CSV table of C-alpha atoms and ligand atoms in Angstrom, one decimal:
chain,number,residue,atom,x,y,z
A,23,MET,CA,-13.9,-24.3,-21.1
A,24,VAL,CA,-14.5,-27.7,-22.9
A,25,ASN,CA,-17.8,-28.5,-21.8
A,26,GLU,CA,-21.0,-26.2,-21.8
A,27,ILE,CA,-22.0,-25.5,-18.2
A,28,LEU,CA,-25.4,-27.1,-18.7
A,29,LYS,CA,-25.3,-28.8,-15.0
A,30,SER,CA,-24.4,-25.8,-13.2
A,31,LYS,CA,-27.1,-23.8,-15.1
A,32,GLN,CA,-29.6,-26.4,-14.0
A,33,ARG,CA,-28.4,-26.5,-10.4
A,34,PHE,CA,-28.5,-22.7,-10.3
A,35,ALA,CA,-32.0,-22.7,-11.4
A,36,GLU,CA,-33.0,-25.1,-8.7
A,37,ALA,CA,-30.8,-23.1,-6.1
A,38,ARG,CA,-32.7,-19.9,-7.0
A,39,LYS,CA,-35.8,-21.6,-5.8
A,40,VAL,CA,-34.6,-22.4,-2.2
A,41,MET,CA,-31.8,-19.9,-1.8
A,42,PRO,CA,-32.2,-16.0,-2.2
A,43,GLY,CA,-30.4,-15.4,-5.6
A,44,GLY,CA,-29.3,-19.1,-5.4
A,45,VAL,CA,-26.3,-18.2,-3.4
A,46,ASN,CA,-25.0,-17.8,0.2
A,47,SER,CA,-23.1,-14.5,-0.5
A,48,PRO,CA,-24.3,-12.1,-3.2
A,49,VAL,CA,-21.1,-11.8,-5.4
A,50,ARG,CA,-21.0,-15.6,-6.0
A,51,ALA,CA,-24.1,-15.2,-8.3
A,52,PHE,CA,-22.1,-13.5,-11.2
A,53,LYS,CA,-24.7,-10.8,-11.4
A,54,ALA,CA,-22.0,-8.1,-12.2
A,55,VAL,CA,-20.8,-10.0,-15.1
A,56,GLY,CA,-24.4,-10.9,-16.6
A,57,LEU,CA,-23.5,-14.7,-16.4
A,58,ASP,CA,-24.7,-17.8,-14.3
A,59,PRO,CA,-22.1,-19.0,-11.9
A,60,VAL,CA,-20.3,-22.2,-12.2
A,61,PHE,CA,-21.0,-24.9,-9.6
A,62,ILE,CA,-17.6,-26.0,-8.0
A,63,ASP,CA,-17.1,-29.8,-7.7
A,64,ARG,CA,-13.7,-29.9,-6.1
A,65,ALA,CA,-10.5,-27.9,-5.9
A,66,GLN,CA,-6.8,-28.8,-5.8
A,67,GLY,CA,-3.7,-26.3,-5.7
A,68,SER,CA,-4.3,-23.4,-8.1
A,69,ARG,CA,-7.3,-25.1,-10.0
A,70,ILE,CA,-11.0,-25.5,-9.4
A,71,TYR,CA,-13.2,-27.9,-11.2
A,72,ASP,CA,-16.9,-27.4,-12.0
A,73,ILE,CA,-19.7,-30.0,-12.0
A,74,ASP,CA,-19.7,-30.1,-15.9
A,75,GLY,CA,-16.0,-31.3,-15.8
A,76,ASN,CA,-14.3,-28.0,-16.6
A,77,SER,CA,-11.2,-26.9,-15.0
A,78,TYR,CA,-10.1,-23.2,-14.2
A,79,ILE,CA,-7.1,-21.7,-12.8
A,80,ASP,CA,-8.4,-19.9,-9.9
A,81,TYR,CA,-7.6,-16.2,-9.0
A,82,VAL,CA,-10.5,-15.8,-6.3
A,83,CYS,CA,-8.9,-18.4,-3.9
A,84,SER,CA,-12.1,-18.1,-1.8
A,85,TRP,CA,-11.7,-14.3,-1.9
A,86,GLY,CA,-8.5,-14.4,-0.2
A,87,PRO,CA,-8.0,-17.0,2.4
A,88,LEU,CA,-6.2,-19.8,0.1
A,89,ILE,CA,-2.8,-18.2,0.2
A,90,LEU,CA,-1.5,-21.9,0.0
A,91,GLY,CA,-4.0,-22.9,-2.7
A,92,HIS,CA,-6.7,-25.4,-2.4
A,93,ALA,CA,-6.6,-28.7,-0.3
A,94,HIS,CA,-2.9,-28.2,0.6
A,95,PRO,CA,-1.7,-31.6,1.9
A,96,GLU,CA,-0.7,-30.1,5.4
A,97,ILE,CA,-4.0,-28.2,6.0
A,98,VAL,CA,-6.0,-31.5,5.0
A,99,GLN,CA,-4.0,-33.6,7.3
A,100,ALA,CA,-4.4,-31.1,10.2
A,101,LEU,CA,-8.0,-31.0,9.5
A,102,CYS,CA,-8.3,-34.9,9.7
A,103,GLN,CA,-6.5,-35.1,12.7
A,104,ALA,CA,-8.3,-32.6,14.4
A,105,ALA,CA,-11.7,-33.9,13.3
A,106,GLU,CA,-10.8,-37.3,14.7
A,107,ARG,CA,-10.6,-35.6,18.2
A,108,GLY,CA,-14.1,-34.0,18.1
A,109,SER,CA,-15.3,-31.1,16.1
A,110,SER,CA,-16.3,-28.6,18.8
A,111,TYR,CA,-16.0,-28.8,22.6
A,112,GLY,CA,-17.2,-25.4,23.6
A,113,ALA,CA,-14.4,-25.2,26.3
A,114,PRO,CA,-10.8,-24.1,26.0
A,115,CYS,CA,-8.5,-26.2,24.0
A,116,GLU,CA,-4.8,-25.7,23.4
A,117,LYS,CA,-5.0,-24.9,19.6
A,118,GLU,CA,-6.9,-21.6,20.6
A,119,LEU,CA,-3.8,-20.9,22.7
A,120,GLU,CA,-1.4,-21.8,20.2
A,121,LEU,CA,-3.1,-19.5,17.3
A,122,ALA,CA,-3.4,-16.7,19.6
A,123,GLN,CA,0.2,-16.9,20.5
A,124,ALA,CA,1.3,-17.3,16.7
A,125,ILE,CA,-0.5,-14.1,15.7
A,126,SER,CA,0.6,-12.1,18.7
A,127,GLU,CA,4.1,-13.0,17.9
A,128,ALA,CA,3.8,-12.2,14.2
A,129,ILE,CA,1.9,-8.7,14.7
A,130,PRO,CA,3.6,-7.0,17.7
A,131,SER,CA,0.5,-4.4,18.1
A,132,ILE,CA,-1.7,-7.5,19.1
A,133,GLU,CA,-1.1,-8.0,22.7
A,134,GLN,CA,-4.3,-9.7,23.3
A,135,ILE,CA,-6.6,-11.5,20.9
A,136,ARG,CA,-10.4,-12.8,20.8
A,137,MET,CA,-11.2,-15.3,18.1
A,138,VAL,CA,-14.6,-15.1,16.4
A,139,ASN,CA,-16.2,-16.9,13.2
A,140,SER,CA,-15.8,-14.4,10.4
A,141,GLY,CA,-14.3,-10.9,9.6
A,142,THR,CA,-17.7,-9.2,10.0
A,143,GLU,CA,-18.0,-10.3,13.6
A,144,ALA,CA,-14.5,-9.2,14.1
A,145,THR,CA,-15.0,-5.5,12.9
A,146,MET,CA,-18.4,-5.3,14.6
A,147,SER,CA,-16.8,-6.4,17.9
A,148,ALA,CA,-13.9,-4.1,17.5
A,149,VAL,CA,-16.2,-1.1,17.2
A,150,ARG,CA,-18.3,-2.0,20.1
A,151,LEU,CA,-15.0,-2.2,22.0
A,152,ALA,CA,-14.0,1.1,20.7
A,153,ARG,CA,-17.2,2.8,21.6
A,154,ALA,CA,-17.0,1.4,25.1
A,155,PHE,CA,-13.5,2.5,25.8
A,156,THR,CA,-13.7,5.8,24.5
A,157,GLY,CA,-17.4,6.3,25.5
A,158,ARG,CA,-18.1,7.9,22.1
A,159,ASP,CA,-20.5,6.8,19.6
A,160,LYS,CA,-19.3,7.7,16.2
A,161,ILE,CA,-17.2,6.0,13.9
A,162,LEU,CA,-15.4,7.0,10.8
A,163,LYS,CA,-14.8,4.8,7.7
A,164,PHE,CA,-13.5,5.5,4.0
A,165,GLU,CA,-15.9,5.0,0.9
A,166,GLY,CA,-15.1,1.8,-0.7
A,167,CYS,CA,-13.4,0.0,2.2
A,168,TYR,CA,-15.5,-3.0,2.9
A,169,HIS,CA,-15.7,-4.2,6.7
A,170,GLY,CA,-18.2,-6.9,6.5
A,171,HIS,CA,-21.9,-6.4,6.7
A,172,ALA,CA,-22.8,-5.1,10.2
A,173,ASP,CA,-25.3,-2.5,10.1
A,174,SER,CA,-22.5,0.3,11.1
A,175,PHE,CA,-20.5,-0.6,8.0
A,176,LEU,CA,-23.2,-0.5,5.4
A,177,ILE,CA,-23.2,3.1,5.1
A,178,LYS,CA,-21.7,5.5,2.4
A,179,ALA,CA,-21.2,9.2,2.2
A,180,GLY,CA,-24.1,11.5,2.5
A,181,SER,CA,-24.6,14.4,0.0
A,182,GLY,CA,-22.6,17.1,1.7
A,183,LEU,CA,-19.3,16.7,2.8
A,184,LEU,CA,-20.0,17.1,6.7
A,185,THR,CA,-23.4,15.4,6.8
A,186,ALA,CA,-23.9,11.9,8.3
A,187,GLY,CA,-23.7,8.8,6.1
A,188,VAL,CA,-26.6,7.0,4.5
A,189,PRO,CA,-27.4,3.2,4.5
A,190,THR,CA,-26.3,1.4,1.3
A,191,SER,CA,-29.0,-1.3,2.3
A,192,PRO,CA,-32.7,-1.1,3.5
A,193,GLY,CA,-33.2,-2.4,7.0
A,194,ILE,CA,-30.5,-0.1,8.6
A,195,PRO,CA,-31.9,2.4,11.1
A,196,ARG,CA,-31.2,6.0,10.3
A,197,ASP,CA,-29.9,6.2,13.7
A,198,TYR,CA,-27.1,3.8,12.7
A,199,ALA,CA,-26.1,5.8,9.7
A,200,GLN,CA,-25.8,9.0,11.8
A,201,ASN,CA,-23.1,7.4,13.7
A,202,THR,CA,-21.0,6.7,10.9
A,203,LEU,CA,-19.0,9.1,9.1
A,204,VAL,CA,-17.4,8.5,5.8
A,205,ALA,CA,-14.3,10.1,4.3
A,206,GLU,CA,-12.6,9.5,0.9
A,207,TYR,CA,-9.7,7.1,0.9
A,208,ASN,CA,-6.1,8.5,0.4
A,209,ASN,CA,-7.4,12.1,0.9
A,210,LEU,CA,-5.9,13.9,3.8
A,211,ASP,CA,-8.2,17.0,3.4
A,212,SER,CA,-11.3,14.9,3.6
A,213,LEU,CA,-9.8,13.3,6.7
A,214,GLN,CA,-9.1,16.5,8.4
A,215,THR,CA,-12.3,18.2,7.5
A,216,VAL,CA,-14.2,15.3,9.2
A,217,PHE,CA,-11.8,15.6,12.4
A,218,GLU,CA,-12.3,19.3,12.6
A,219,GLU,CA,-16.1,18.8,12.7
A,220,TRP,CA,-16.5,15.8,14.7
A,221,GLY,CA,-13.1,14.7,16.1
A,222,PRO,CA,-14.0,14.6,19.8
A,223,ASP,CA,-17.1,12.4,19.0
A,224,ILE,CA,-15.2,10.0,16.9
A,225,ALA,CA,-14.6,6.6,19.0
A,226,ALA,CA,-12.5,4.8,16.1
A,227,VAL,CA,-11.5,5.1,12.6
A,228,ILE,CA,-11.6,1.9,10.6
A,229,VAL,CA,-9.4,1.5,7.5
A,230,GLU,CA,-8.2,-1.3,5.3
A,231,PRO,CA,-4.4,-0.2,5.3
A,232,ILE,CA,-4.4,-1.5,1.8
A,233,ALA,CA,-7.8,-1.5,0.3
A,234,GLY,CA,-8.8,-4.6,-1.3
A,235,ASN,CA,-12.6,-4.3,-1.7
A,236,MET,CA,-12.8,-1.5,-4.4
A,237,GLY,CA,-10.5,-3.5,-6.3
A,238,LEU,CA,-6.8,-3.3,-5.1
A,239,ILE,CA,-5.7,0.2,-3.9
A,240,VAL,CA,-2.4,0.8,-2.5
A,241,PRO,CA,-2.5,3.5,0.1
A,242,ASP,CA,-0.1,6.6,0.3
A,243,THR,CA,2.0,6.0,3.4
A,244,VAL,CA,1.6,9.8,4.5
A,245,PHE,CA,-2.2,9.2,4.5
A,246,LEU,CA,-1.8,6.2,6.9
A,247,MET,CA,0.7,8.4,8.9
A,248,GLU,CA,-1.4,11.3,9.2
A,249,LEU,CA,-4.4,8.9,10.1
A,250,ARG,CA,-2.2,7.5,12.9
A,251,LYS,CA,-1.3,11.1,14.1
A,252,ILE,CA,-4.7,12.8,14.0
A,253,THR,CA,-6.6,9.8,15.7
A,254,GLU,CA,-4.0,10.2,18.5
A,255,ASP,CA,-4.5,13.8,18.8
A,256,TYR,CA,-8.2,13.3,19.2
A,257,GLY,CA,-8.1,10.3,21.5
A,258,THR,CA,-9.7,8.4,18.9
A,259,LEU,CA,-8.7,4.7,18.4
A,260,LEU,CA,-7.3,3.6,15.0
A,261,ILE,CA,-8.6,0.0,13.9
A,262,PHE,CA,-6.6,-1.7,10.9
A,263,ASP,CA,-9.0,-3.9,9.2
A,264,GLU,CA,-6.4,-6.4,8.0
A,265,VAL,CA,-8.8,-9.1,6.9
A,266,ILE,CA,-7.2,-9.4,3.7
A,267,SER,CA,-3.9,-8.2,4.2
A,268,GLY,CA,-3.0,-9.9,7.3
A,269,PHE,CA,-0.7,-12.8,6.3
A,270,ARG,CA,-1.1,-11.9,2.7
A,271,THR,CA,1.4,-9.1,2.6
A,272,CYS,CA,3.9,-10.6,4.9
A,273,TYR,CA,4.2,-13.2,7.8
A,274,GLY,CA,2.3,-10.6,9.8
A,275,ALA,CA,0.2,-7.8,8.8
A,276,TYR,CA,0.7,-4.7,6.4
A,277,GLN,CA,1.2,-2.7,9.5
A,278,ASN,CA,4.4,-4.5,10.0
A,279,LEU,CA,5.7,-3.3,6.7
A,280,ILE,CA,4.9,0.4,7.1
A,281,ASP,CA,5.7,0.5,10.8
A,282,ILE,CA,2.5,2.1,12.1
A,283,LYS,CA,0.8,0.6,15.2
A,284,PRO,CA,-2.9,0.7,15.3
A,285,ASP,CA,-4.8,0.4,18.5
A,286,LEU,CA,-6.8,-2.6,17.4
A,287,THR,CA,-6.5,-4.8,14.5
A,288,THR,CA,-9.1,-7.2,12.8
A,289,LEU,CA,-8.3,-10.3,11.0
A,290,GLY,CA,-9.8,-13.1,9.2
A,291,LYS,CA,-9.5,-15.1,5.8
A,292,ILE,CA,-5.9,-16.6,6.0
A,293,ILE,CA,-5.7,-17.0,9.8
A,294,GLY,CA,-8.7,-19.6,9.4
A,295,GLY,CA,-7.0,-21.4,6.4
A,296,GLY,CA,-10.2,-21.8,4.6
A,297,LEU,CA,-12.6,-22.2,7.7
A,298,PRO,CA,-14.6,-19.7,9.2
A,299,VAL,CA,-12.5,-17.7,11.4
A,300,GLY,CA,-12.0,-14.0,12.3
A,301,ALA,CA,-10.2,-12.1,15.2
A,302,TYR,CA,-9.7,-9.0,16.8
A,303,GLY,CA,-6.8,-7.9,18.9
A,304,GLY,CA,-4.7,-5.0,20.0
A,305,ARG,CA,-3.6,-3.1,23.1
A,306,ARG,CA,-3.8,-5.0,26.2
A,307,ASP,CA,-5.6,-2.0,28.1
A,308,ILE,CA,-8.3,-1.9,25.5
A,309,MET,CA,-8.6,-5.8,25.1
A,310,GLU,CA,-9.0,-6.3,28.8
A,311,ARG,CA,-12.4,-4.5,28.6
A,312,VAL,CA,-13.7,-7.4,26.7
A,313,ALA,CA,-15.8,-9.9,28.7
A,314,PRO,CA,-15.1,-12.0,30.8
A,315,SER,CA,-12.0,-9.9,31.9
A,316,GLY,CA,-14.0,-6.7,31.3
A,317,ASP,CA,-17.6,-5.4,30.9
A,318,VAL,CA,-17.9,-5.4,27.0
A,319,TYR,CA,-19.9,-8.3,26.1
A,320,GLN,CA,-18.9,-10.5,23.0
A,321,ALA,CA,-19.4,-14.3,22.9
A,322,GLY,CA,-19.7,-17.2,20.3
A,323,THR,CA,-20.7,-20.8,20.6
A,324,LEU,CA,-18.2,-22.0,17.9
A,325,SER,CA,-15.5,-19.4,18.5
A,326,GLY,CA,-12.1,-20.8,18.8
A,327,ASN,CA,-13.4,-24.1,17.0
A,328,PRO,CA,-10.8,-26.8,16.9
A,329,LEU,CA,-11.2,-27.5,13.4
A,330,ALA,CA,-10.6,-23.9,12.4
A,331,MET,CA,-7.9,-23.4,14.9
A,332,ALA,CA,-6.1,-26.4,13.3
A,333,ALA,CA,-6.5,-25.3,9.7
A,334,GLY,CA,-5.2,-21.7,10.7
A,335,LEU,CA,-2.3,-22.8,12.6
A,336,ALA,CA,-1.2,-25.1,9.8
A,337,THR,CA,-1.6,-22.5,7.4
A,338,LEU,CA,0.6,-20.2,9.6
A,339,LYS,CA,3.2,-22.9,10.1
A,340,VAL,CA,3.5,-23.8,6.4
A,341,LEU,CA,3.7,-19.8,5.8
A,342,ARG,CA,6.4,-19.4,8.6
A,343,ASP,CA,8.4,-22.4,7.5
A,344,ASN,CA,8.6,-21.7,3.8
A,345,ASP,CA,9.8,-18.2,2.3
A,346,TYR,CA,6.5,-18.0,0.2
A,347,TYR,CA,6.2,-14.3,0.3
A,348,THR,CA,9.3,-13.7,-1.9
A,349,ASP,CA,8.0,-16.3,-4.4
A,350,LEU,CA,4.5,-14.9,-4.4
A,351,HIS,CA,6.0,-11.4,-5.0
A,352,GLU,CA,8.0,-12.8,-8.0
A,353,LEU,CA,5.1,-14.4,-9.4
A,354,GLY,CA,2.8,-11.3,-9.0
A,355,GLN,CA,5.7,-9.3,-10.8
A,356,TYR,CA,5.7,-11.8,-13.6
A,357,LEU,CA,2.0,-11.8,-14.2
A,358,VAL,CA,1.8,-8.0,-13.8
A,359,ARG,CA,4.8,-7.2,-16.4
A,360,GLY,CA,2.8,-9.7,-18.8
A,361,ILE,CA,-0.3,-7.9,-18.6
A,362,GLU,CA,1.4,-4.4,-18.9
A,363,GLU,CA,2.9,-5.7,-21.8
A,364,ILE,CA,-0.2,-6.9,-23.4
A,365,LEU,CA,-2.0,-3.6,-22.7
A,366,ARG,CA,1.0,-1.7,-24.4
A,367,THR,CA,0.7,-4.0,-27.3
A,368,GLN,CA,-3.0,-3.5,-27.6
A,369,GLY,CA,-2.9,0.3,-27.0
A,370,LEU,CA,-5.0,0.0,-23.7
A,371,ASP,CA,-4.3,2.6,-21.3
A,372,TYR,CA,-5.8,0.9,-18.3
A,373,SER,CA,-4.9,1.0,-14.6
A,374,LEU,CA,-3.3,-2.1,-13.2
A,375,ASN,CA,-3.0,-1.9,-9.5
A,376,HIS,CA,-0.9,-4.7,-7.7
A,377,TRP,CA,0.8,-5.4,-4.4
A,378,GLY,CA,2.8,-8.8,-4.0
A,379,SER,CA,0.2,-11.4,-4.9
A,380,MET,CA,-2.7,-9.2,-5.3
A,381,PHE,CA,-3.9,-7.2,-8.4
A,382,SER,CA,-6.7,-5.5,-10.1
A,383,LEU,CA,-7.1,-4.6,-13.9
A,384,PHE,CA,-9.2,-1.5,-14.0
A,385,PHE,CA,-11.1,-0.6,-17.0
A,386,THR,CA,-10.3,2.9,-17.1
A,387,PRO,CA,-7.2,5.0,-17.9
A,388,GLU,CA,-7.5,7.1,-14.7
A,389,ALA,CA,-5.1,6.4,-11.9
A,390,VAL,CA,-7.3,4.5,-9.3
A,391,ARG,CA,-6.5,5.8,-5.8
A,392,ASN,CA,-10.2,6.0,-4.3
A,393,TYR,CA,-13.7,4.9,-4.6
A,394,SER,CA,-14.6,7.5,-7.3
A,395,THR,CA,-11.8,6.7,-9.6
A,396,ALA,CA,-12.2,3.1,-9.3
A,397,THR,CA,-15.9,3.3,-10.3
A,398,SER,CA,-14.8,5.2,-13.2
A,399,SER,CA,-14.2,1.8,-14.9
A,400,ASP,CA,-16.0,0.5,-17.8
A,401,THR,CA,-17.8,-2.3,-16.3
A,402,LEU,CA,-19.6,-3.5,-19.4
A,403,ARG,CA,-16.3,-4.0,-21.1
A,404,PHE,CA,-14.9,-5.7,-18.0
A,405,SER,CA,-18.0,-8.2,-18.4
A,406,LYS,CA,-17.0,-9.0,-22.0
A,407,PHE,CA,-13.4,-9.6,-21.0
A,408,TYR,CA,-14.5,-11.8,-18.0
A,409,ARG,CA,-16.9,-14.1,-20.3
A,410,VAL,CA,-13.8,-14.8,-22.7
A,411,LEU,CA,-11.5,-15.3,-19.6
A,412,LEU,CA,-13.7,-17.8,-18.0
A,413,GLU,CA,-14.3,-19.8,-21.3
A,414,GLU,CA,-10.4,-19.9,-21.5
A,415,GLY,CA,-10.4,-21.6,-18.2
A,416,ILE,CA,-9.4,-18.6,-16.1
A,417,TYR,CA,-11.5,-17.9,-12.8
A,418,PHE,CA,-11.0,-14.2,-11.9
A,419,PRO,CA,-13.5,-12.7,-9.2
A,420,PRO,CA,-16.7,-12.0,-11.2
A,421,SER,CA,-16.7,-8.3,-10.5
A,422,GLN,CA,-14.5,-5.2,-11.6
A,423,PHE,CA,-14.4,-4.4,-8.0
A,424,GLU,CA,-12.8,-7.5,-6.4
A,425,VAL,CA,-8.9,-8.2,-6.1
A,426,CYS,CA,-7.1,-11.3,-7.9
A,427,PHE,CA,-5.2,-13.4,-5.6
A,428,ILE,CA,-2.3,-15.4,-6.4
A,429,SER,CA,-1.3,-18.6,-4.2
A,430,ALA,CA,1.8,-20.5,-3.5
A,431,ALA,CA,0.3,-23.1,-5.6
A,432,HIS,CA,0.3,-21.3,-8.8
A,433,SER,CA,3.0,-22.2,-11.0
A,434,ARG,CA,4.8,-20.2,-13.8
A,435,GLU,CA,2.8,-22.2,-16.5
A,436,ASP,CA,-0.3,-21.2,-14.7
A,437,ILE,CA,0.7,-17.7,-15.2
A,438,GLU,CA,1.8,-18.0,-18.9
A,439,GLN,CA,-1.6,-19.7,-19.8
A,440,THR,CA,-3.1,-16.9,-17.9
A,441,LEU,CA,-1.6,-14.2,-19.8
A,442,GLN,CA,-2.5,-15.9,-23.1
A,443,ALA,CA,-6.2,-15.8,-21.9
A,444,VAL,CA,-6.1,-12.4,-20.8
A,445,GLU,CA,-4.1,-11.3,-24.4
A,446,LYS,CA,-7.1,-13.0,-26.1
A,447,ALA,CA,-9.7,-11.6,-23.7
A,448,LEU,CA,-8.9,-8.0,-24.0
A,449,TYR,CA,-8.5,-8.3,-27.8
A,450,ILE,CA,-12.2,-9.9,-28.1
A,451,SER,CA,-13.7,-7.6,-25.5
A,452,HIS,CA,-12.5,-4.6,-27.6
A,453,LEU,CA,-13.6,-5.7,-31.4
A,454,ASP,CA,-16.4,-3.1,-31.4
B,502,PLP,C1,-13.9,-10.1,3.8
B,502,PLP,C2,-13.7,-9.0,4.6
B,502,PLP,C3,-14.4,-8.7,5.7
B,502,PLP,C4,-15.6,-9.5,6.2
B,502,PLP,O1,-15.2,-10.7,6.4
B,502,PLP,P1,-16.4,-12.1,6.4
B,502,PLP,O2,-15.6,-13.4,7.1
B,502,PLP,O3,-16.8,-12.2,5.0
B,502,PLP,O4,-17.4,-11.7,7.4
B,502,PLP,C5,-14.1,-7.7,6.5
B,502,PLP,N1,-13.2,-6.7,6.3
B,502,PLP,C6,-12.3,-6.9,5.1
B,502,PLP,C7,-11.3,-6.0,4.7
B,502,PLP,C8,-12.6,-8.0,4.2
B,502,PLP,O5,-12.0,-8.1,3.0
């Protein structure tokens, strides 16, 4: 950081007057690290620039969508061309069809797909569909997984193992909480216990097959295999929420890599290429229940929007035409090995979870496998670390419990600069 963030501070003060907390989505306010956010002026490749003239190497990448980095020329071109042809029709267009075809080719379990405008809409609609299809009301989620902000998902575990969940936000009727059961991620016993008690009442289990909303947590494959088996045994639908992992882990979804077929999949982020898009899809016999072919209502004025479809299609095309996943894995390895070396040198026994182009450095010596181990992190120490990183021009997500993303626009030099900053930030944050 070359310049003081004076303009950002001033604009944030103004923003707090007209917008709750000054932002349109909570984590952007930097509350978890006790700082004021920087206002972004523009972004290009791996870098974002704030309104005070500072430049940062960006590991937020808009929270996952920007796997090609900012303002990729092919995406910009696709958007300009689409805009000239009109921004919304409210009628069928070819780009919706092409994106649907591209996704269903890449993810075999998706026989039919419906586009929506956010990941939240996708998961909310998938659960409605699962409830209609099974005629059951209850759903099961895992503590620490995030599936957007619909009422059914803002629920955490109650005090006893077999009690219903409790809302994590005011404004959610207790009746909703009663229909959302919560188990522990990566924990087979917890899963089996819930099914023994409630199995025949559970419409769907929704899970992030690789968890990215309590920091990064890679699942045990046996946990996911058992999940597939137990849901089949009980006639419960399995929903993989691949809003982050879809087209992040490979050209397709994480399910492709572990060879487990969910009944429904939710997508978002990357498939919109930086525009607001979500989608849900899966087995034809289930999806056919969605209106107008079926009776389960779900609609959207801007769904399948031609600009959003153009950005998504262009992103998928660039991803398909280039072998970026190998490059991204290598860059990820390079960064992770570097951080591990720094931790060793400084005698810090922290957990560094990583998969391909995603990583999370947890400020805890515990192996982080679920929500309770994730939350054993020293968040105060993380905040100190974060402050130095930002000053050094490295933009990590401003929370211990978010994933860092590497994009295809990140270079080896970016990673080297990042490692130098991480070394300094870890050192300074452990001085006392
Ligand atoms: C981001 C995210 C969502 C919600 O998507 P929005 O577009 O923010 O509504 C849902 N599920 C997962 C796994 C996510 O990471």
